[in-house]
Coordinates of C-alpha atoms and ligand atoms in Angstrom, one line a residue:
M1 CA 45.2 -53.9 10.8
R2 CA 41.2 -54.9 10.2
T3 CA 41.6 -57.5 12.9
A4 CA 43.3 -54.5 15.4
A5 CA 40.4 -52.6 14.8
G6 CA 37.8 -55.6 15.1
F7 CA 39.4 -56.2 18.5
M8 CA 39.0 -52.4 19.4
A9 CA 35.5 -52.4 18.6
L10 CA 35.0 -55.4 20.2
L11 CA 36.2 -54.1 23.4
A12 CA 34.7 -51.1 22.9
G13 CA 31.1 -52.7 22.6
L14 CA 32.3 -55.1 25.6
F15 CA 32.7 -51.8 27.4
L16 CA 29.5 -50.4 26.4
A17 CA 27.1 -53.6 26.8
L18 CA 28.7 -54.6 30.2
P19 CA 27.3 -51.7 32.4
A20 CA 24.4 -51.9 30.2
L21 CA 23.9 -55.5 31.2
A22 CA 24.8 -54.7 34.7
Q23 CA 22.0 -51.5 35.0
T24 CA 18.8 -53.5 34.2
G25 CA 18.2 -57.3 35.0
D26 CA 16.8 -60.2 33.4
A27 CA 13.2 -60.6 33.6
D28 CA 13.2 -64.4 33.0
R29 CA 16.8 -65.0 34.6
G30 CA 14.8 -63.3 37.9
E31 CA 11.9 -65.8 37.4
D32 CA 14.5 -68.8 38.2
V33 CA 16.1 -67.1 40.9
Y34 CA 12.5 -65.7 42.2
L35 CA 11.3 -69.6 42.3
G36 CA 14.1 -70.6 44.0
R37 CA 14.3 -68.2 46.8
C38 CA 11.4 -66.1 47.2
V39 CA 8.1 -68.5 46.7
L40 CA 8.1 -69.9 50.1
C41 CA 7.1 -66.6 51.4
H42 CA 6.1 -64.1 48.9
G43 CA 4.1 -67.2 46.7
E44 CA 4.1 -68.3 43.4
E45 CA 1.8 -65.6 41.9
G46 CA 3.7 -63.0 44.0
D47 CA 0.6 -62.7 45.7
G48 CA 2.5 -62.9 49.3
L49 CA 0.6 -66.1 49.8
G50 CA 3.1 -68.4 49.8
P51 CA 3.5 -71.7 52.3
A52 CA 5.1 -70.1 55.0
A53 CA 3.5 -66.5 54.9
E54 CA 0.4 -67.6 57.8
R55 CA 2.6 -66.7 60.5
L56 CA 4.5 -63.9 59.7
N57 CA 3.8 -60.7 61.0
P58 CA 3.9 -58.4 59.2
P59 CA 3.4 -60.7 55.9
P60 CA 5.3 -61.2 53.1
R61 CA 4.5 -58.3 50.5
D62 CA 1.9 -58.7 47.6
F63 CA 4.0 -57.7 44.7
T64 CA 0.7 -57.6 42.6
S65 CA -0.3 -54.3 44.7
G66 CA 2.7 -52.6 43.4
Q67 CA 3.3 -50.8 46.5
Y68 CA 6.6 -50.9 48.3
K69 CA 7.5 -49.4 51.5
I70 CA 11.2 -47.9 51.2
K71 CA 11.8 -46.1 48.3
T72 CA 13.4 -42.8 47.6
T73 CA 11.2 -41.3 44.4
A74 CA 8.4 -38.7 45.3
F75 CA 5.7 -39.3 47.5
N76 CA 3.6 -39.7 44.7
D77 CA 5.1 -41.8 42.2
V78 CA 4.3 -45.4 42.1
V79 CA 7.5 -46.7 41.1
P80 CA 10.6 -47.2 43.3
N81 CA 14.1 -46.9 42.1
D82 CA 15.7 -49.8 41.3
A83 CA 18.2 -48.9 44.2
D84 CA 15.7 -49.0 46.6
F85 CA 14.3 -52.6 45.7
I86 CA 18.2 -53.7 45.7
R87 CA 18.8 -52.3 48.9
M88 CA 15.9 -54.2 50.8
I89 CA 16.7 -57.4 48.9
R90 CA 20.5 -57.2 49.4
D91 CA 20.3 -55.9 53.4
G92 CA 16.9 -57.5 54.4
M93 CA 14.3 -55.7 56.4
P94 CA 15.0 -56.0 60.2
G95 CA 12.0 -56.6 62.5
T96 CA 10.5 -58.8 59.6
A97 CA 10.9 -62.0 58.2
M98 CA 12.8 -60.6 55.1
P99 CA 16.0 -61.5 54.7
A100 CA 19.3 -60.2 53.8
W101 CA 20.3 -62.0 50.6
S102 CA 24.0 -60.4 50.1
D103 CA 25.6 -63.5 50.8
A104 CA 23.4 -66.2 48.9
L105 CA 22.7 -64.0 45.6
S106 CA 25.2 -62.3 43.4
E107 CA 24.2 -58.2 42.2
Q108 CA 22.8 -59.3 39.2
D109 CA 20.9 -62.3 40.5
I110 CA 19.4 -59.5 42.5
K111 CA 18.9 -57.0 39.6
D112 CA 17.3 -59.9 37.8
V113 CA 14.9 -60.5 40.3
V114 CA 13.8 -56.9 40.5
A115 CA 13.1 -57.4 36.6
Y116 CA 10.8 -60.0 37.2
I117 CA 8.9 -58.9 40.7
K118 CA 7.9 -55.5 38.5
T119 CA 5.7 -57.6 36.3
F120 CA 3.7 -58.9 38.8
A121 CA 1.8 -55.3 39.0
E122 CA 3.2 -54.8 35.4
L123 CA 5.6 -52.3 36.4
E124 CA 8.6 -53.3 34.0
E125 CA 7.6 -50.4 31.4
E126 CA 7.0 -47.8 34.4
K127 CA 10.2 -45.5 34.8
P128 CA 10.3 -43.1 38.2
T129 CA 9.5 -39.3 37.0
A130 CA 9.8 -37.5 40.4
Q131 CA 12.7 -38.3 43.2
V132 CA 12.6 -36.9 47.3
D133 CA 13.7 -33.4 46.7
Y134 CA 16.7 -33.6 50.3
G135 CA 17.0 -29.7 49.6
T136 CA 20.4 -28.9 51.6
R137 CA 21.3 -31.2 54.4
V138 CA 20.9 -30.1 58.4
E139 CA 23.6 -31.3 59.8
S140 CA 22.8 -32.5 63.1
S141 CA 23.3 -30.0 66.1
P142 CA 21.8 -29.3 69.8
E143 CA 19.8 -26.6 68.3
S144 CA 18.8 -29.1 65.1
I145 CA 17.7 -31.6 67.7
A146 CA 14.8 -29.2 69.7
R147 CA 13.8 -27.7 67.0
G148 CA 13.0 -31.5 65.6
D149 CA 11.5 -32.0 69.2
K150 CA 9.3 -29.5 68.5
V151 CA 7.8 -30.7 65.2
F152 CA 7.6 -34.1 66.3
H153 CA 5.1 -33.0 69.2
D154 CA 3.6 -29.9 67.3
G155 CA -0.3 -30.8 67.3
D156 CA 1.1 -34.2 67.8
R157 CA 2.7 -34.5 64.5
C158 CA 4.3 -37.7 65.3
S159 CA 3.8 -38.3 68.9
E160 CA 0.0 -39.0 67.9
C161 CA 1.7 -42.3 66.6
H162 CA 5.0 -42.7 67.6
G163 CA 3.8 -41.5 71.2
R164 CA 5.6 -39.0 73.6
E165 CA 9.2 -40.4 73.6
G166 CA 8.8 -42.2 70.1
K167 CA 8.5 -45.7 72.1
G168 CA 5.4 -46.5 69.1
D169 CA 3.1 -46.9 72.6
A170 CA 0.1 -46.9 70.6
V171 CA -3.0 -44.7 71.3
K172 CA -5.1 -46.3 68.2
K173 CA -5.2 -49.5 66.6
L174 CA -3.3 -48.9 62.7
K175 CA -4.0 -51.2 60.0
D176 CA -2.4 -51.5 56.5
D177 CA -4.3 -51.5 53.0
N178 CA -4.9 -54.8 53.7
G179 CA -6.3 -54.8 57.1
D180 CA -3.4 -56.3 59.1
R181 CA -1.9 -55.0 62.2
T182 CA 0.5 -52.7 61.9
W183 CA 2.9 -51.2 65.0
P184 CA 4.2 -47.4 65.0
R185 CA 7.8 -48.3 64.6
N186 CA 9.5 -47.8 68.3
L187 CA 12.0 -45.1 67.6
T188 CA 14.3 -45.4 70.3
K189 CA 15.1 -48.6 68.7
P190 CA 16.8 -48.2 65.3
W191 CA 18.0 -52.0 65.0
T192 CA 14.3 -52.5 64.1
F193 CA 13.7 -50.0 61.2
R194 CA 13.2 -51.4 57.9
A195 CA 15.7 -48.9 56.5
S196 CA 17.8 -47.3 59.2
N197 CA 18.0 -44.2 61.4
A198 CA 20.2 -42.7 59.2
P199 CA 19.2 -38.6 59.3
E200 CA 18.9 -39.1 55.2
D201 CA 17.0 -42.3 55.3
V202 CA 14.5 -40.8 58.0
F203 CA 13.9 -37.7 55.9
A204 CA 13.2 -40.1 53.0
R205 CA 10.7 -41.8 55.1
I206 CA 8.9 -38.6 56.3
S207 CA 9.1 -37.3 53.0
V208 CA 7.4 -40.1 51.0
G209 CA 5.4 -42.0 54.3
I210 CA 5.6 -45.7 53.9
P211 CA 3.3 -46.7 51.2
S212 CA 0.7 -49.3 51.8
T213 CA 0.8 -48.1 55.9
Q214 CA -0.2 -45.5 58.3
M215 CA 2.6 -43.6 57.9
P216 CA 1.9 -40.8 56.4
S217 CA 4.0 -38.3 53.5
F218 CA 4.9 -34.9 55.1
A219 CA 6.0 -33.5 51.8
D220 CA 2.5 -33.6 50.7
P221 CA 1.4 -30.2 49.5
K222 CA -2.1 -31.4 50.7
S223 CA -1.4 -32.6 54.0
K224 CA -2.6 -30.6 57.1
K225 CA 0.8 -31.6 58.9
K226 CA 2.9 -30.5 55.8
L227 CA 6.6 -29.8 56.8
S228 CA 9.3 -27.5 55.2
I229 CA 12.8 -29.5 54.0
E230 CA 14.4 -28.1 56.4
D231 CA 12.2 -28.8 59.3
R232 CA 12.5 -32.4 58.0
W233 CA 16.0 -32.6 57.9
H234 CA 15.1 -31.1 61.8
V235 CA 12.8 -33.8 62.5
A236 CA 15.2 -36.2 61.3
N237 CA 18.1 -35.1 63.3
Y238 CA 15.7 -35.7 66.2
V239 CA 14.7 -39.2 65.7
A240 CA 18.8 -40.2 64.9
S241 CA 19.0 -39.3 68.6
L242 CA 16.2 -40.9 70.1
A243 CA 18.3 -44.4 70.0
K244 CA 18.6 -45.9 73.3
T245 CA 21.9 -47.7 73.4
E246 CA 21.5 -49.2 76.6
K247 CA 18.6 -51.7 75.2
V248 CA 21.1 -53.2 72.4
A249 CA 21.1 -56.6 73.3
R250 CA 25.0 -57.5 72.9
P251 CA 26.0 -61.2 72.5
G252 CA 29.2 -60.7 74.7
N253 CA 27.3 -59.9 77.4
T254 CA 25.4 -62.4 79.0
V255 CA 25.7 -61.4 83.0
V256 CA 23.6 -59.1 85.4
T257 CA 26.7 -58.0 87.7
A258 CA 24.3 -56.9 90.8
A259 CA 26.2 -54.0 92.4
R260 CA 26.4 -54.0 96.2
I261 CA 25.4 -51.2 98.0
D262 CA 25.3 -49.8 101.2
G263 CA 21.8 -49.0 103.0
A264 CA 18.6 -49.7 101.7
L265 CA 17.5 -50.9 98.2
P266 CA 14.9 -48.7 96.3
D267 CA 11.2 -49.3 96.7
R268 CA 9.8 -47.7 93.0
P269 CA 10.7 -49.0 89.6
D270 CA 11.3 -45.3 88.8
D271 CA 13.6 -44.5 91.2
P272 CA 16.9 -43.4 89.7
A273 CA 18.9 -45.6 92.4
W274 CA 18.7 -48.2 90.4
E275 CA 20.9 -47.1 87.5
R276 CA 23.8 -47.7 90.1
G277 CA 23.5 -51.0 88.9
R278 CA 25.1 -51.8 85.3
P279 CA 22.3 -52.5 82.6
S280 CA 21.9 -56.1 80.5
T281 CA 20.0 -56.4 77.8
F282 CA 19.0 -59.7 76.2
F283 CA 16.4 -60.9 73.7
L284 CA 13.1 -62.3 74.3
V285 CA 12.1 -65.2 71.6
P286 CA 8.2 -66.5 71.5
Q287 CA 7.8 -69.2 73.1
I288 CA 7.7 -72.3 70.5
I289 CA 8.6 -75.6 72.5
A290 CA 5.3 -76.8 74.4
K291 CA 1.7 -76.1 73.6
E292 CA 0.4 -73.1 73.6
R293 CA 2.4 -71.5 71.3
L294 CA 3.2 -67.9 70.6
F295 CA 4.2 -66.9 66.7
T296 CA 3.9 -63.1 66.9
P297 CA 5.2 -61.7 69.5
T298 CA 5.5 -57.8 70.2
N299 CA 8.2 -57.4 73.0
D300 CA 11.7 -58.3 71.9
T301 CA 14.0 -57.2 74.9
V302 CA 14.0 -56.5 78.5
T303 CA 16.7 -54.5 79.9
V304 CA 18.1 -56.2 83.4
R305 CA 20.2 -54.3 86.5
A306 CA 20.4 -55.8 89.8
L307 CA 21.3 -54.7 93.3
Y308 CA 22.1 -55.8 96.7
N309 CA 22.9 -55.1 100.3
E310 CA 23.7 -57.6 103.3
R311 CA 20.0 -58.4 103.5
E312 CA 18.3 -58.0 100.4
I313 CA 18.5 -58.4 96.5
G314 CA 16.7 -56.5 94.0
I315 CA 16.3 -57.1 90.6
H316 CA 15.3 -54.1 88.1
L317 CA 13.4 -55.1 84.5
E318 CA 12.5 -53.0 81.7
W319 CA 11.1 -53.3 79.1
D320 CA 9.4 -51.5 76.2
D321 CA 5.2 -52.4 75.5
R322 CA 3.2 -50.1 73.5
T323 CA 0.2 -51.4 75.2
K324 CA -0.3 -51.1 79.0
S325 CA -2.8 -54.0 79.2
I326 CA -5.3 -53.2 82.0
P327 CA -8.4 -56.1 81.4
G328 CA -11.5 -54.1 81.9
D329 CA -10.5 -51.0 80.7
P330 CA -12.4 -49.8 77.4
A331 CA -9.6 -47.7 76.1
A332 CA -6.7 -50.9 76.6
E333 CA -9.5 -53.4 75.4
K334 CA -9.6 -50.8 72.4
I335 CA -6.1 -51.2 70.9
A336 CA -5.8 -55.1 72.1
E337 CA -5.8 -58.6 69.5
G338 CA -7.7 -61.0 71.2
T339 CA -8.7 -61.2 74.4
M340 CA -6.9 -59.4 76.9
G341 CA -4.9 -60.1 79.9
E342 CA -2.5 -58.7 82.3
D343 CA 1.1 -57.6 81.3
A344 CA 3.3 -59.8 83.6
V345 CA 6.8 -60.2 84.0
A346 CA 8.5 -63.5 85.8
I347 CA 12.5 -64.3 86.7
Q348 CA 13.5 -67.4 86.9
F349 CA 16.2 -69.4 89.0
P350 CA 17.1 -72.8 90.0
V351 CA 15.9 -74.1 93.5
E352 CA 19.5 -75.1 94.5
M353 CA 23.0 -73.7 93.4
P354 CA 23.9 -75.5 90.6
A355 CA 27.6 -77.6 91.1
G356 CA 29.6 -76.4 88.0
M357 CA 27.9 -75.5 85.3
E358 CA 25.0 -77.4 85.2
K359 CA 21.6 -75.3 84.6
P360 CA 17.9 -76.9 85.2
Y361 CA 15.9 -77.4 81.6
F362 CA 15.2 -73.5 80.8
L363 CA 11.6 -74.0 80.3
M364 CA 10.6 -74.1 83.8
G365 CA 13.1 -76.8 85.2
D366 CA 12.9 -80.5 85.0
A367 CA 12.5 -83.6 87.7
A368 CA 15.4 -83.5 89.2
K369 CA 16.7 -79.7 88.9
P370 CA 13.5 -77.7 90.1
V371 CA 13.3 -74.1 89.7
T372 CA 11.6 -71.3 91.2
L373 CA 9.6 -68.6 90.0
W374 CA 9.1 -64.8 91.2
R375 CA 6.1 -63.3 88.8
W376 CA 4.8 -60.2 88.8
S377 CA 1.6 -59.1 87.1
G378 CA 0.4 -55.4 86.1
G379 CA -3.4 -56.0 87.5
T380 CA -7.0 -55.4 86.3
T381 CA -9.4 -52.4 86.5
E382 CA -11.1 -54.9 89.4
K383 CA -7.6 -56.0 90.7
Q384 CA -4.2 -54.5 91.7
E385 CA -0.9 -55.3 90.4
S386 CA -0.1 -58.5 92.5
V387 CA 3.3 -61.1 92.7
T388 CA 3.3 -64.8 93.3
L389 CA 5.8 -67.3 93.6
F390 CA 5.9 -70.8 92.7
N391 CA 8.4 -73.8 92.1
A392 CA 8.4 -76.1 89.5
R393 CA 9.8 -79.4 87.6
G394 CA 8.3 -78.7 84.1
I395 CA 5.8 -77.1 82.7
D396 CA 2.6 -79.0 84.1
E397 CA 4.1 -79.2 87.6
K398 CA 3.6 -76.3 89.5
E399 CA 3.9 -75.6 92.9
D400 CA 2.3 -72.3 94.3
R401 CA 4.3 -71.0 97.5
D402 CA 3.5 -68.3 99.7
I403 CA 5.2 -65.0 99.2
A404 CA 4.9 -63.4 102.8
K405 CA 7.0 -66.4 104.2
A406 CA 9.6 -66.2 101.4
G407 CA 9.8 -62.1 101.9
L408 CA 9.1 -61.2 97.8
T409 CA 7.8 -58.2 96.7
A410 CA 7.4 -56.3 93.5
K411 CA 6.2 -53.2 92.1
G412 CA 5.7 -52.1 89.0
D413 CA 5.3 -48.8 86.9
Y414 CA 4.1 -47.5 82.8
K415 CA 5.1 -45.0 81.7
D416 CA 5.2 -44.1 78.0
G417 CA 5.4 -47.0 76.6
T418 CA 8.3 -48.6 78.8
W419 CA 7.5 -51.0 82.0
R420 CA 9.5 -50.8 84.6
V421 CA 9.3 -53.6 87.5
A422 CA 11.4 -53.7 91.2
M423 CA 11.2 -57.2 92.9
K424 CA 13.0 -57.7 95.8
R425 CA 13.6 -60.8 98.4
P426 CA 15.9 -61.3 101.4
L427 CA 19.5 -62.9 100.2
R428 CA 17.9 -66.2 102.8
T429 CA 14.5 -67.5 103.3
A430 CA 13.6 -69.9 106.1
E431 CA 12.7 -72.3 103.5
T432 CA 15.9 -73.3 102.1
D433 CA 15.4 -76.4 100.4
M434 CA 12.2 -74.5 98.5
D435 CA 14.5 -71.2 97.8
L436 CA 17.7 -70.3 96.0
Q437 CA 19.9 -69.0 99.4
F438 CA 22.1 -66.0 96.9
E439 CA 26.0 -66.6 97.7
E440 CA 28.0 -63.5 96.6
G441 CA 30.8 -64.5 94.1
R442 CA 28.9 -67.6 92.4
F443 CA 27.2 -67.2 88.8
I444 CA 23.4 -67.9 89.5
P445 CA 21.6 -68.7 86.5
I446 CA 18.8 -66.4 86.0
A447 CA 16.0 -66.4 83.3
F448 CA 13.6 -64.2 82.3
A449 CA 9.6 -64.6 80.5
I450 CA 7.6 -61.5 79.3
W451 CA 3.4 -61.8 78.9
D452 CA 2.0 -58.5 76.5
G453 CA -1.6 -58.9 77.6
S454 CA -2.6 -56.8 74.6
N455 CA -1.7 -59.5 72.3
A456 CA -3.4 -61.8 74.1
E457 CA -0.4 -63.5 75.7
Q458 CA -1.3 -65.9 78.7
G459 CA -0.5 -68.8 80.2
T460 CA 2.3 -70.6 78.4
K461 CA 1.8 -67.7 75.8
H462 CA 4.5 -65.3 76.2
T463 CA 8.4 -64.8 75.0
L464 CA 11.5 -65.8 77.1
T465 CA 15.0 -65.8 77.3
T466 CA 17.5 -68.5 77.7
W467 CA 19.6 -68.8 81.1
Y468 CA 22.0 -66.4 81.6
W469 CA 24.1 -65.4 85.3
L470 CA 23.5 -63.4 87.7
S471 CA 26.4 -62.4 89.8
L472 CA 26.4 -60.8 93.1
T473 CA 30.0 -58.6 92.8
P474 CA 32.0 -59.7 95.7
P475 CA 33.9 -57.4 97.9
A476 CA 37.4 -56.7 96.1
G477 CA 39.3 -59.9 96.9
Q478 CA 37.4 -62.5 96.1
K479 CA 37.9 -63.6 92.0
P480 CA 34.6 -65.1 89.8
I481 CA 35.7 -67.9 88.0
V482 CA 37.0 -67.6 84.4
A483 CA 36.1 -70.8 83.3
A484 CA 31.9 -70.0 84.2
I485 CA 32.8 -66.6 82.2
A486 CA 33.8 -69.0 79.1
V487 CA 30.6 -70.9 79.3
T488 CA 28.3 -68.2 79.9
L489 CA 29.8 -66.5 76.3
L490 CA 29.3 -70.0 74.7
G491 CA 25.5 -70.7 75.8
G492 CA 24.9 -66.7 75.1
G493 CA 26.2 -66.7 72.2
L494 CA 24.0 -69.4 70.5
F495 CA 20.9 -67.4 71.7
F496 CA 21.6 -64.6 70.5
W497 CA 22.3 -65.9 66.8
W498 CA 18.8 -67.7 67.4
G499 CA 17.3 -63.7 67.7
W500 CA 19.4 -62.2 65.3
S501 CA 19.5 -65.3 62.6
A502 CA 15.6 -66.0 62.4
P503 CA 15.3 -64.3 58.9
R504 CA 18.9 -65.2 58.0
R505 CA 18.0 -68.7 58.7
R506 CA 15.3 -68.7 56.7
A507 CA 17.4 -67.8 53.6
D508 CA 19.6 -70.7 54.7
A509 CA 17.1 -73.3 54.7
E510 CA 16.2 -72.9 51.4
D511 CA 20.5 -73.0 50.0
Ligands
LIG601 C1 11.1 -65.5 54.8 C2 10.5 -65.2 54.2 C3 10.8 -64.2 52.8 C4 11.3 -64.7 52.2 C5 12.1 -66.3 51.7 C6 11.4 -63.2 51.2 N1 10.7 -62.6 51.4 FE1 10.8 -60.7 50.7 N2 9.4 -60.2 52.3 C7 9.3 -60.7 53.3 C8 8.5 -60.5 54.4 C9 8.0 -60.4 55.5 C10 8.4 -58.9 53.9 C11 7.9 -57.5 54.3 C12 8.5 -56.8 55.1 C13 7.4 -55.5 55.6 O1 6.3 -55.5 55.1 O2 7.8 -55.2 56.5 C14 9.1 -58.3 52.4 C15 9.3 -58.1 51.4 C16 9.8 -57.7 50.7 C17 10.2 -56.7 49.8 C18 9.4 -55.2 49.7 C19 10.4 -53.9 49.8 C20 9.7 -53.2 50.3 O3 10.4 -51.7 50.1 O4 8.6 -52.9 50.1 C21 10.7 -57.0 48.7 C22 11.3 -56.2 47.3 C23 11.1 -58.5 48.7 N3 10.8 -58.6 49.8 C24 11.6 -59.2 47.7 C25 12.2 -60.5 47.9 C26 12.8 -61.7 47.3 C27 13.1 -60.9 45.7 C28 13.0 -62.5 48.3 C29 14.0 -64.0 47.2 C30 15.0 -63.8 46.8 C31 12.4 -62.5 48.8 N4 11.8 -61.3 49.2 C32 12.3 -63.6 49.9 C33 9.5 -61.9 53.8 C34 10.4 -63.0 53.0
LIG602 C1 -0.7 -42.0 61.6 C2 0.3 -42.4 62.4 C3 1.6 -42.0 61.9 C4 2.4 -40.8 61.5 C5 1.3 -39.9 62.3 C6 3.6 -40.9 61.9 N1 4.0 -42.3 61.6 FE1 6.2 -42.9 61.3 N2 5.0 -45.1 61.6 C7 4.0 -45.2 61.2 C8 3.5 -46.5 61.4 C9 2.5 -47.7 61.1 C10 5.2 -47.0 61.0 C11 5.3 -48.4 60.6 C12 5.1 -48.6 59.1 C13 5.1 -50.6 58.7 O1 4.8 -51.5 59.2 O2 6.5 -50.7 58.1 C14 6.2 -46.0 60.7 C15 7.3 -45.5 61.0 C16 8.1 -45.2 61.1 C17 9.4 -44.8 60.9 C18 10.2 -45.9 60.4 C19 11.1 -46.2 59.4 C20 11.9 -47.6 58.6 O3 13.4 -47.5 58.4 O4 11.4 -48.4 59.3 C21 10.3 -43.2 61.1 C22 11.3 -42.8 61.1 C23 8.5 -43.0 61.9 N3 7.8 -43.8 61.4 C24 8.9 -41.5 61.5 C25 7.8 -40.6 61.8 C26 8.1 -39.4 62.2 C27 9.1 -38.2 62.3 C28 6.6 -38.8 62.2 C29 6.2 -37.4 62.1 C30 6.7 -36.3 61.3 C31 5.7 -40.0 62.0 N4 6.9 -41.1 61.6 C32 4.6 -40.1 61.9 C33 2.7 -44.3 61.6 C34 2.6 -42.7 61.7

């Protein structure tokens, strides 16, 4: 009897103790996790000054400040819920160096490290007192989205920072509480959100604000722009509706398929006729191979379309850039970092059609396999937009060419946080040994580079892609080579991995 009762008591005790153990973390155990995994960025003292911190933008959180960006406790409550901490640590923070730890740490490890992190700002005894009030959820509908659109733009409530179309095109320079530069989120790219664009997440961000940044709370009764719960749901539904799916870089898609059209190619970059070409979006990564390197890029993807007719090829490039960089323009100078250059884009091709799948070195070619570059720049207050043409056999071996001889033209247009640039050239040129001669039904290597002038990107400081492929869709009957597609997928997959796994890779490096 006694043993049975004892056993039952023990079992009951276990059942009671287990959830209790699972609910609160152990700060001592958490310290070990922290020293093993987090100090590199967040620093031994929790002040965000770890050895890797210097080059990171946004910088790692300073836990001694006690400020957290993503929380679901009320705007005037300092401490986040444990669930908020756990989510950010488990899932990471997209668009920053903060890795997702779900593979490397157990739930218990995460709870323990949360308990430890809290000690840096002496939050361990603090309990959240008030939660975000979600009221009655308003489901998304065309009416709700239209209402949210109005709320977003009324009195420039959200558009003041997020821009007319939500692309975060800056009208002013925003700093966080530490004086570091912050950028209003591009709401059309939800995959860059720290949390997500699910309406309940956006509702929480609008209600709480993003502490330590200039993203305000719209639930604060003292705010002149305060919103009712219902209006916050409408605007959340509107934000969720802004996602631009054609701007998602898909790992499987490594080919720009040029569509053949009858008649003239469109001239203006904002001509809707470009939409006849299927969009392909590629990741831009900072150039960190050759000096001068870029560590803090602002542009993240480029979307490419192409059209051709019997005479010409046209390539249309579209990328979100928060700042139109016009050197000499006082308003542009005011929001720029460092010395402003022109915004620019370059398309790179090999000079010769490669035999098989061989490509020149992706960073401006090499001695054996030269490349040719078409480069458009946005102009300054003194000079118009311009296009240049040059060939290269490596980063220091450039040869300027005559655009008129090659027949290269380009036009750009900036609107609401997006650059659109259209470049055109005849399929065949006179200088056959200097210019790529385009052929139908072949896979042609193509790569891109982009400069954000307001981010002090000039010369070798820019973002770029690896080689992708351009294919001039042959008339029905001719089939592209299947092997080419296979190689393509491989190459593109690798680069995709580079782009998306940067945060994850840092976590792995510590394993
Ligand atoms: C490679 C660098 C790096 C490592 C390693 C790293 N972090 Fe971070 N962490 C960051 C950056 C950068 C931010 C700030 C992101 C932002 O402000 O948007 C951040 C933010 C955070 C936040 C703030 C969340 C919020 O809502 O504000 C928490 C909590 C956090 N990290 C916990 C951890 C823990 C725990 C570890 C170790 C298990 C860790 N981090 C490891 C870079 C890192
Ligand atoms: C004064 C400028 C300002 C205003 C006004 C503003 N925001 Fe923001 N918002 C920001 C900044 C800055 C960030 C990025 C903060 C950071 O660095 O993490 C941001 C981030 C966001 C995010 C990203 C959340 C995430 O998970 O990453 C959303 C969504 C958002 N804002 C929605 C809105 C909506 C909707 C409104 C109007 C109701 C609004 N904002 C008004 C400056 C502003």
